[in-house]
Short mmCIF file of C-alpha atoms and ligand atoms in Angstrom, two decimals:
data_model
loop_
_atom_site.label_atom_id
_atom_site.label_comp_id
_atom_site.label_asym_id
_atom_site.label_seq_id
_atom_site.Cartn_x
_atom_site.Cartn_y
_atom_site.Cartn_z
CA MET G 529 34.72 -7.22 17.12
CA SER G 530 36.47 -10.21 15.57
CA LYS G 531 37.34 -13.73 16.65
CA PHE G 532 40.99 -12.72 16.45
CA TRP G 533 40.70 -10.22 19.28
CA SER G 534 42.05 -11.24 22.66
CA PRO G 535 39.56 -11.00 25.57
CA PHE G 536 41.62 -8.07 26.87
CA VAL G 537 41.00 -6.00 23.72
CA LYS G 538 37.29 -6.79 23.78
CA ASN G 539 37.01 -5.17 27.19
CA LEU G 540 39.07 -2.05 26.49
CA VAL G 541 37.30 1.33 26.64
CA PRO G 542 39.51 3.67 24.58
CA TYR G 543 39.82 7.44 24.94
CA VAL G 544 37.92 9.52 22.38
CA PRO G 545 39.97 12.55 21.32
CA GLY G 546 38.34 15.85 20.38
CA GLU G 547 37.34 16.09 16.74
CA GLN G 548 39.98 17.11 14.18
CA PRO G 549 37.69 18.19 11.33
CA LYS G 550 38.86 18.02 7.72
CA LEU G 551 37.07 21.26 6.89
CA THR G 552 39.58 24.08 7.25
CA LYS G 553 37.20 27.01 7.51
CA LEU G 554 35.93 26.06 10.95
CA VAL G 555 36.77 28.13 14.02
CA LYS G 556 38.27 25.32 16.02
CA LEU G 557 38.02 25.91 19.76
CA ASN G 558 37.59 22.29 20.85
CA THR G 559 40.99 20.74 21.62
CA ASN G 560 42.95 23.46 23.45
CA GLU G 561 45.51 23.98 20.74
CA ASN G 562 47.48 27.21 20.73
CA PRO G 563 46.31 29.62 18.01
CA TYR G 564 49.69 31.29 17.52
CA GLY G 565 51.85 28.55 16.05
CA PRO G 566 55.27 27.32 17.11
CA SER G 567 58.34 29.49 17.69
CA PRO G 568 59.91 30.48 14.34
CA LYS G 569 63.23 29.29 15.78
CA ALA G 570 61.72 25.86 16.43
CA LEU G 571 60.45 25.72 12.85
CA GLU G 572 63.88 26.73 11.54
CA ALA G 573 65.59 24.03 13.64
CA MET G 574 63.16 21.41 12.33
CA ARG G 575 63.69 22.47 8.71
CA GLY G 576 67.42 22.13 9.28
CA GLU G 577 66.93 18.53 10.37
CA LEU G 578 65.16 17.52 7.16
CA GLY G 579 67.92 15.88 5.18
CA GLU G 580 70.22 12.95 4.78
CA ASN G 581 70.35 12.46 8.57
CA LEU G 582 66.82 11.08 8.62
CA ARG G 583 68.43 7.87 7.34
CA LEU G 584 69.78 7.41 10.87
CA TYR G 585 67.87 6.56 14.05
CA PRO G 586 67.51 9.43 16.48
CA ASP G 587 69.36 9.62 19.82
CA PRO G 588 67.38 7.14 21.98
CA ASN G 589 67.96 9.35 25.04
CA SER G 590 67.14 12.64 23.29
CA ASP G 591 70.05 14.20 25.22
CA LEU G 592 69.85 17.54 23.40
CA LEU G 593 66.25 18.02 24.56
CA LYS G 594 66.88 16.66 28.06
CA GLN G 595 69.64 19.22 28.44
CA ALA G 596 67.41 22.05 27.20
CA VAL G 597 64.64 21.07 29.65
CA ALA G 598 67.10 20.61 32.53
CA ARG G 599 68.64 24.03 31.86
CA TYR G 600 65.22 25.66 31.62
CA TYR G 601 64.01 24.30 34.96
CA GLY G 602 67.36 24.21 36.80
CA VAL G 603 67.33 20.43 37.32
CA GLN G 604 69.68 17.58 36.35
CA THR G 605 69.20 15.61 33.14
CA ASN G 606 68.60 12.41 35.15
CA GLN G 607 65.52 14.11 36.60
CA VAL G 608 63.96 14.49 33.13
CA PHE G 609 61.93 11.91 31.19
CA LEU G 610 60.68 12.49 27.62
CA GLY G 611 57.89 10.87 25.65
CA ASN G 612 55.78 11.03 22.52
CA GLY G 613 53.34 13.56 23.93
CA SER G 614 52.56 13.72 27.63
CA ASP G 615 49.90 11.08 27.01
CA GLU G 616 52.69 8.58 26.43
CA VAL G 617 54.56 9.85 29.49
CA LEU G 618 51.36 9.40 31.52
CA ALA G 619 50.86 5.89 30.12
CA HIS G 620 54.34 4.87 31.32
CA ILE G 621 53.65 6.44 34.72
CA PHE G 622 50.43 4.45 35.11
CA HIS G 623 52.19 1.29 33.95
CA GLY G 624 55.33 1.69 36.02
CA LEU G 625 54.32 3.53 39.17
CA PHE G 626 50.59 3.08 39.88
CA GLN G 627 50.11 -0.70 39.81
CA HIS G 628 49.85 -1.39 43.53
CA ASP G 629 47.35 -2.91 45.95
CA ALA G 630 45.20 0.17 46.50
CA PRO G 631 43.15 2.48 44.31
CA LEU G 632 44.61 5.34 42.33
CA LEU G 633 43.03 8.65 43.36
CA PHE G 634 42.06 11.39 40.93
CA PRO G 635 39.30 14.02 40.80
CA ASP G 636 35.86 12.89 39.63
CA ILE G 637 36.03 15.67 37.05
CA SER G 638 39.40 15.51 35.40
CA TYR G 639 41.33 14.39 32.33
CA SER G 640 39.29 11.56 30.82
CA PHE G 641 42.39 9.64 29.75
CA TYR G 642 43.14 8.67 33.39
CA PRO G 643 40.34 6.08 33.65
CA VAL G 644 41.31 4.77 30.21
CA TYR G 645 44.89 4.08 31.37
CA CYS G 646 43.46 2.42 34.50
CA GLY G 647 41.53 0.09 32.19
CA LEU G 648 44.57 -0.56 30.00
CA TYR G 649 46.88 -1.41 32.90
CA GLY G 650 44.38 -3.03 35.28
CA ILE G 651 44.63 -0.31 37.93
CA GLN G 652 41.75 0.20 40.35
CA SER G 653 40.74 3.78 40.86
CA ALA G 654 38.64 5.82 43.26
CA PRO G 655 37.29 9.14 42.04
CA VAL G 656 37.54 11.95 44.59
CA ALA G 657 34.74 14.49 44.20
CA LEU G 658 35.62 18.11 43.50
CA ASP G 659 33.81 20.46 45.87
CA GLU G 660 30.70 22.44 44.92
CA GLN G 661 32.85 25.14 43.32
CA PHE G 662 34.66 22.47 41.26
CA GLN G 663 37.85 22.85 43.30
CA ILE G 664 40.22 20.12 44.49
CA ARG G 665 40.17 19.71 48.31
CA VAL G 666 43.55 18.22 49.26
CA GLU G 667 42.21 16.89 52.60
CA ASP G 668 40.06 14.45 50.63
CA TYR G 669 43.19 12.70 49.32
CA GLN G 670 44.26 11.47 52.77
CA GLN G 671 43.25 7.84 52.26
CA PRO G 672 45.15 4.68 51.31
CA ASN G 673 46.16 4.90 47.66
CA ALA G 674 48.36 3.47 44.93
CA GLY G 675 49.10 6.99 43.77
CA ILE G 676 47.48 10.36 43.19
CA ILE G 677 47.15 12.23 39.90
CA PHE G 678 45.45 15.48 38.94
CA PRO G 679 45.92 18.10 36.26
CA ASN G 680 46.93 21.56 37.48
CA PRO G 681 45.21 23.67 36.28
CA ASN G 682 42.53 20.99 36.23
CA ALA G 683 40.99 19.94 32.93
CA PRO G 684 38.33 20.52 31.81
CA THR G 685 37.55 23.05 34.56
CA GLY G 686 40.66 25.27 34.19
CA CYS G 687 40.80 25.75 37.97
CA LEU G 688 44.21 26.13 39.59
CA LEU G 689 45.41 24.55 42.83
CA ALA G 690 47.94 26.73 44.68
CA LEU G 691 51.48 25.43 45.16
CA GLU G 692 51.02 25.60 48.97
CA ALA G 693 48.05 23.20 48.72
CA ILE G 694 50.12 20.80 46.59
CA GLU G 695 52.86 20.89 49.22
CA GLN G 696 50.30 20.18 51.94
CA LEU G 697 49.13 17.15 49.95
CA LEU G 698 52.73 15.94 49.52
CA LYS G 699 53.44 16.28 53.24
CA ALA G 700 50.39 14.16 54.04
CA ASN G 701 51.10 11.57 51.35
CA THR G 702 54.70 10.31 51.36
CA GLU G 703 54.20 6.62 50.58
CA SER G 704 52.94 6.74 46.99
CA VAL G 705 53.69 8.74 43.86
CA VAL G 706 51.91 12.07 43.38
CA VAL G 707 51.69 13.23 39.75
CA VAL G 708 50.87 16.83 38.91
CA ASP G 709 49.86 16.97 35.24
CA GLU G 710 50.84 20.49 34.23
CA ALA G 711 49.66 20.44 30.61
CA TYR G 712 48.27 23.99 31.06
CA ILE G 713 50.48 25.42 33.82
CA ASP G 714 52.11 28.12 31.67
CA PHE G 715 48.82 29.99 31.23
CA GLY G 716 48.56 31.20 34.80
CA GLY G 717 50.07 28.84 37.37
CA GLU G 718 53.37 28.20 39.06
CA THR G 719 55.07 24.89 38.31
CA ALA G 720 55.55 22.33 41.08
CA ILE G 721 58.96 21.44 39.58
CA SER G 722 60.44 23.68 42.31
CA LEU G 723 59.31 20.99 44.82
CA VAL G 724 60.83 17.88 43.21
CA ASP G 725 64.13 18.10 45.11
CA ARG G 726 62.26 18.07 48.44
CA TYR G 727 59.64 15.42 47.64
CA PRO G 728 61.08 12.22 46.10
CA ASN G 729 57.57 10.92 45.36
CA LEU G 730 56.57 13.96 43.23
CA LEU G 731 56.46 13.74 39.43
CA VAL G 732 55.48 16.74 37.34
CA THR G 733 54.41 16.19 33.73
CA GLN G 734 54.25 18.82 31.02
CA THR G 735 53.63 19.01 27.30
CA LEU G 736 54.81 21.11 24.38
CA SER G 737 51.33 20.77 22.84
CA LYS G 738 49.79 23.81 24.52
CA SER G 739 52.02 26.69 25.63
CA ARG G 740 54.67 25.87 23.01
CA SER G 741 52.12 25.25 20.29
CA LEU G 742 53.57 21.95 19.12
CA ALA G 743 50.59 19.58 19.49
CA GLY G 744 51.40 18.15 16.05
CA LEU G 745 54.97 17.27 17.04
CA ARG G 746 54.06 15.03 20.03
CA VAL G 747 56.51 15.88 22.81
CA GLY G 748 55.85 15.59 26.53
CA LEU G 749 58.03 15.32 29.61
CA ALA G 750 58.18 14.45 33.28
CA VAL G 751 60.47 15.90 35.95
CA GLY G 752 61.09 14.18 39.28
CA HIS G 753 63.49 12.17 41.43
CA PRO G 754 66.03 10.11 39.39
CA ASP G 755 64.60 6.87 40.85
CA LEU G 756 61.15 7.67 39.44
CA ILE G 757 62.67 8.66 36.11
CA GLU G 758 64.60 5.39 36.02
CA ALA G 759 61.34 3.43 36.35
CA LEU G 760 59.95 5.33 33.36
CA GLU G 761 63.13 4.74 31.33
CA ARG G 762 62.84 1.01 32.04
CA ILE G 763 59.28 0.98 30.69
CA LYS G 764 60.19 3.16 27.71
CA ASN G 765 63.14 0.95 26.81
CA SER G 766 60.88 -2.11 27.00
CA PHE G 767 58.34 -0.52 24.65
CA ASN G 768 59.89 1.86 22.11
CA SER G 769 63.52 2.99 22.23
CA TYR G 770 62.88 5.96 19.96
CA PRO G 771 59.66 7.73 20.99
CA LEU G 772 61.01 11.07 19.78
CA ASP G 773 62.17 11.42 16.21
CA ARG G 774 65.04 13.63 15.03
CA VAL G 775 62.75 16.49 14.00
CA ALA G 776 60.95 16.47 17.36
CA ILE G 777 64.16 16.49 19.38
CA VAL G 778 65.63 19.58 17.68
CA GLY G 779 62.30 21.39 17.37
CA ALA G 780 61.35 20.92 21.00
CA ALA G 781 64.83 21.92 22.20
CA ALA G 782 64.68 25.11 20.13
CA ALA G 783 61.20 25.86 21.49
CA PHE G 784 62.54 25.70 25.06
CA GLU G 785 65.40 28.04 24.11
CA ASP G 786 63.04 30.66 22.62
CA LYS G 787 61.74 32.06 25.89
CA ALA G 788 60.79 35.43 24.41
CA TYR G 789 58.35 33.95 21.87
CA PHE G 790 56.94 31.58 24.48
CA GLU G 791 56.24 34.41 26.93
CA GLU G 792 54.79 36.71 24.29
CA THR G 793 52.33 34.11 22.99
CA CYS G 794 51.31 32.88 26.46
CA ASN G 795 50.62 36.48 27.50
CA LYS G 796 48.49 37.00 24.39
CA VAL G 797 46.41 33.92 25.20
CA ILE G 798 45.99 35.04 28.83
CA ALA G 799 44.88 38.55 27.80
CA SER G 800 42.38 37.12 25.29
CA ARG G 801 41.07 34.71 27.91
CA GLU G 802 40.32 37.53 30.35
CA LYS G 803 38.58 39.49 27.61
CA LEU G 804 36.49 36.49 26.54
CA VAL G 805 35.51 35.74 30.15
CA ALA G 806 34.23 39.31 30.50
CA GLU G 807 32.28 39.07 27.23
CA LEU G 808 30.69 35.74 28.13
CA THR G 809 29.84 36.88 31.65
CA GLY G 810 28.15 39.90 30.07
CA ARG G 811 26.02 37.47 28.05
CA GLY G 812 24.83 35.68 31.19
CA PHE G 813 27.33 32.80 31.22
CA GLU G 814 28.89 31.53 34.44
CA VAL G 815 32.58 30.95 33.83
CA LEU G 816 34.81 29.02 36.25
CA PRO G 817 38.05 30.86 37.13
CA SER G 818 40.56 29.66 34.55
CA ALA G 819 44.36 29.53 34.64
CA ALA G 820 44.44 27.57 31.37
CA ASN G 821 44.17 28.24 27.62
CA PHE G 822 40.48 27.34 27.77
CA ILE G 823 37.47 28.24 29.83
CA PHE G 824 34.65 26.15 31.24
CA ALA G 825 31.32 27.94 31.03
CA ARG G 826 27.62 27.29 31.44
CA HIS G 827 24.51 29.32 30.78
CA PRO G 828 21.78 29.11 33.45
CA GLN G 829 18.97 29.13 30.86
CA LYS G 830 20.43 27.49 27.76
CA ASP G 831 21.23 23.81 27.32
CA ALA G 832 24.96 23.26 26.72
CA ALA G 833 24.57 20.54 24.08
CA GLY G 834 22.10 22.80 22.27
CA ILE G 835 24.53 25.73 22.29
CA ALA G 836 27.35 23.49 21.04
CA ALA G 837 25.18 22.19 18.18
CA ALA G 838 24.02 25.70 17.24
CA LEU G 839 27.61 26.99 17.27
CA ARG G 840 28.68 24.13 15.07
CA GLU G 841 26.06 25.05 12.51
CA GLN G 842 27.75 28.43 12.34
CA GLY G 843 31.20 26.89 11.93
CA VAL G 844 32.46 27.23 15.50
CA ILE G 845 33.36 24.06 17.38
CA VAL G 846 33.71 23.82 21.15
CA ARG G 847 33.84 20.73 23.41
CA HIS G 848 30.86 19.35 25.27
CA PHE G 849 31.24 16.40 27.67
CA LYS G 850 28.16 14.29 28.26
CA LEU G 851 29.27 13.44 31.78
CA PRO G 852 27.70 13.70 35.25
CA ARG G 853 28.00 17.14 36.92
CA ILE G 854 29.40 18.85 33.81
CA ASP G 855 26.90 18.16 31.04
CA GLN G 856 25.68 21.76 31.18
CA PHE G 857 29.20 23.15 30.63
CA LEU G 858 31.08 23.94 27.45
CA ARG G 859 34.85 23.88 27.27
CA ILE G 860 36.03 26.62 24.96
CA SER G 861 39.66 26.93 23.88
CA ILE G 862 41.09 30.44 23.66
CA GLY G 863 41.66 31.35 20.03
CA THR G 864 43.02 34.43 18.32
CA GLU G 865 41.12 37.68 18.87
CA GLU G 866 39.36 37.05 15.53
CA GLN G 867 38.36 33.50 16.46
CA ASN G 868 37.05 34.60 19.85
CA GLN G 869 35.05 37.33 18.14
CA ALA G 870 33.62 34.75 15.71
CA LEU G 871 32.48 32.72 18.72
CA LEU G 872 30.81 35.78 20.27
CA ASP G 873 29.15 36.71 16.95
CA ALA G 874 27.81 33.17 16.64
CA LEU G 875 26.51 33.26 20.22
CA ASN G 876 24.84 36.62 19.57
C1 PLP B 2239 45.30 17.41 31.32
C2 PLP B 2239 45.98 16.91 30.11
N1 PLP B 2239 47.07 16.15 30.25
C3 PLP B 2239 47.73 15.68 29.18
C4 PLP B 2239 47.31 15.96 27.90
C5 PLP B 2239 48.03 15.33 26.76
O1 PLP B 2239 48.74 16.19 25.98
P1 PLP B 2239 49.79 15.71 24.91
O2 PLP B 2239 49.70 14.21 24.78
O3 PLP B 2239 49.45 16.43 23.67
O4 PLP B 2239 51.14 16.10 25.47
C6 PLP B 2239 46.19 16.75 27.70
C7 PLP B 2239 45.72 17.04 26.32
O5 PLP B 2239 44.76 17.65 26.05
C8 PLP B 2239 45.50 17.24 28.82
O6 PLP B 2239 44.39 17.97 28.70
#
């Protein structure tokens, strides 16, 4: 703290990201990165961009990438918003669409950046409890609200809400914006982007950090009605005209074009997930049903923080949240077959 800080900064409670250790020999299963690396075509496109052109500012609208996303999902480019990671896209959504005279609703167990953005933008929130099986009950969201947001699959549980349930929620909630944060949707769910033409208050966010293995590039997006997108563009153009650099624009566009690599690597992660779930269940763990590139597991006899610490001593890092209801769970990202085996060996 310093006398130069404004009162606003003194009261901020920032998000704490998962550890990015400097040691390279660790088996890193703590931040839901993709173990397989980006599409070789994306890497080639990015290498091609490294030259004299970096002298010039990038396209402020990232049209090349907007077109690639629009083509991929069969929407118009004015239905697509892009940002520096989906965290930035979410920040603009909170800033531009959730500041109203009612609380924002999100699950009590959910992405821990949501309450941080509420603090940053002065938004009141009301947590909505997941049920006993850690599932979202859409009926519980029928109350006055400034907006609704939830990850699907949810994080850190990995549990998926069916598209029919999302549609039911949208039918019952037409007067505020509903955001479906699909950071992990490609590992087992069906995107709600198919609903945006019918529900003008629906925004779907996605990231290239997980299923397209580009966490280091920082690219995220939102798809929705052009009026919602326009609000986000207004915020973006009042904050940073160039959130995506030249390398990110061409790399992300090439990643969307390389559907074969995307499908192959997602399928590998899904197959490894199912195998790991079976192995952990065999060792007495309870694992929530996951449609993501991570699993959420607890052991009825062993303390979660203790397991996490013991794994760390053996060079395997997983994520433990010291939070109500979930402090006996571990969130474990799906690694390569070798990394998952290293986790099992360490547990043994
Ligand atoms: C649910 C959820 N939403 C959004 C993000 C942000 O992803 P990024 O900013 O890398 O696009 C994450 C990252 O872990 C996440 O778990």
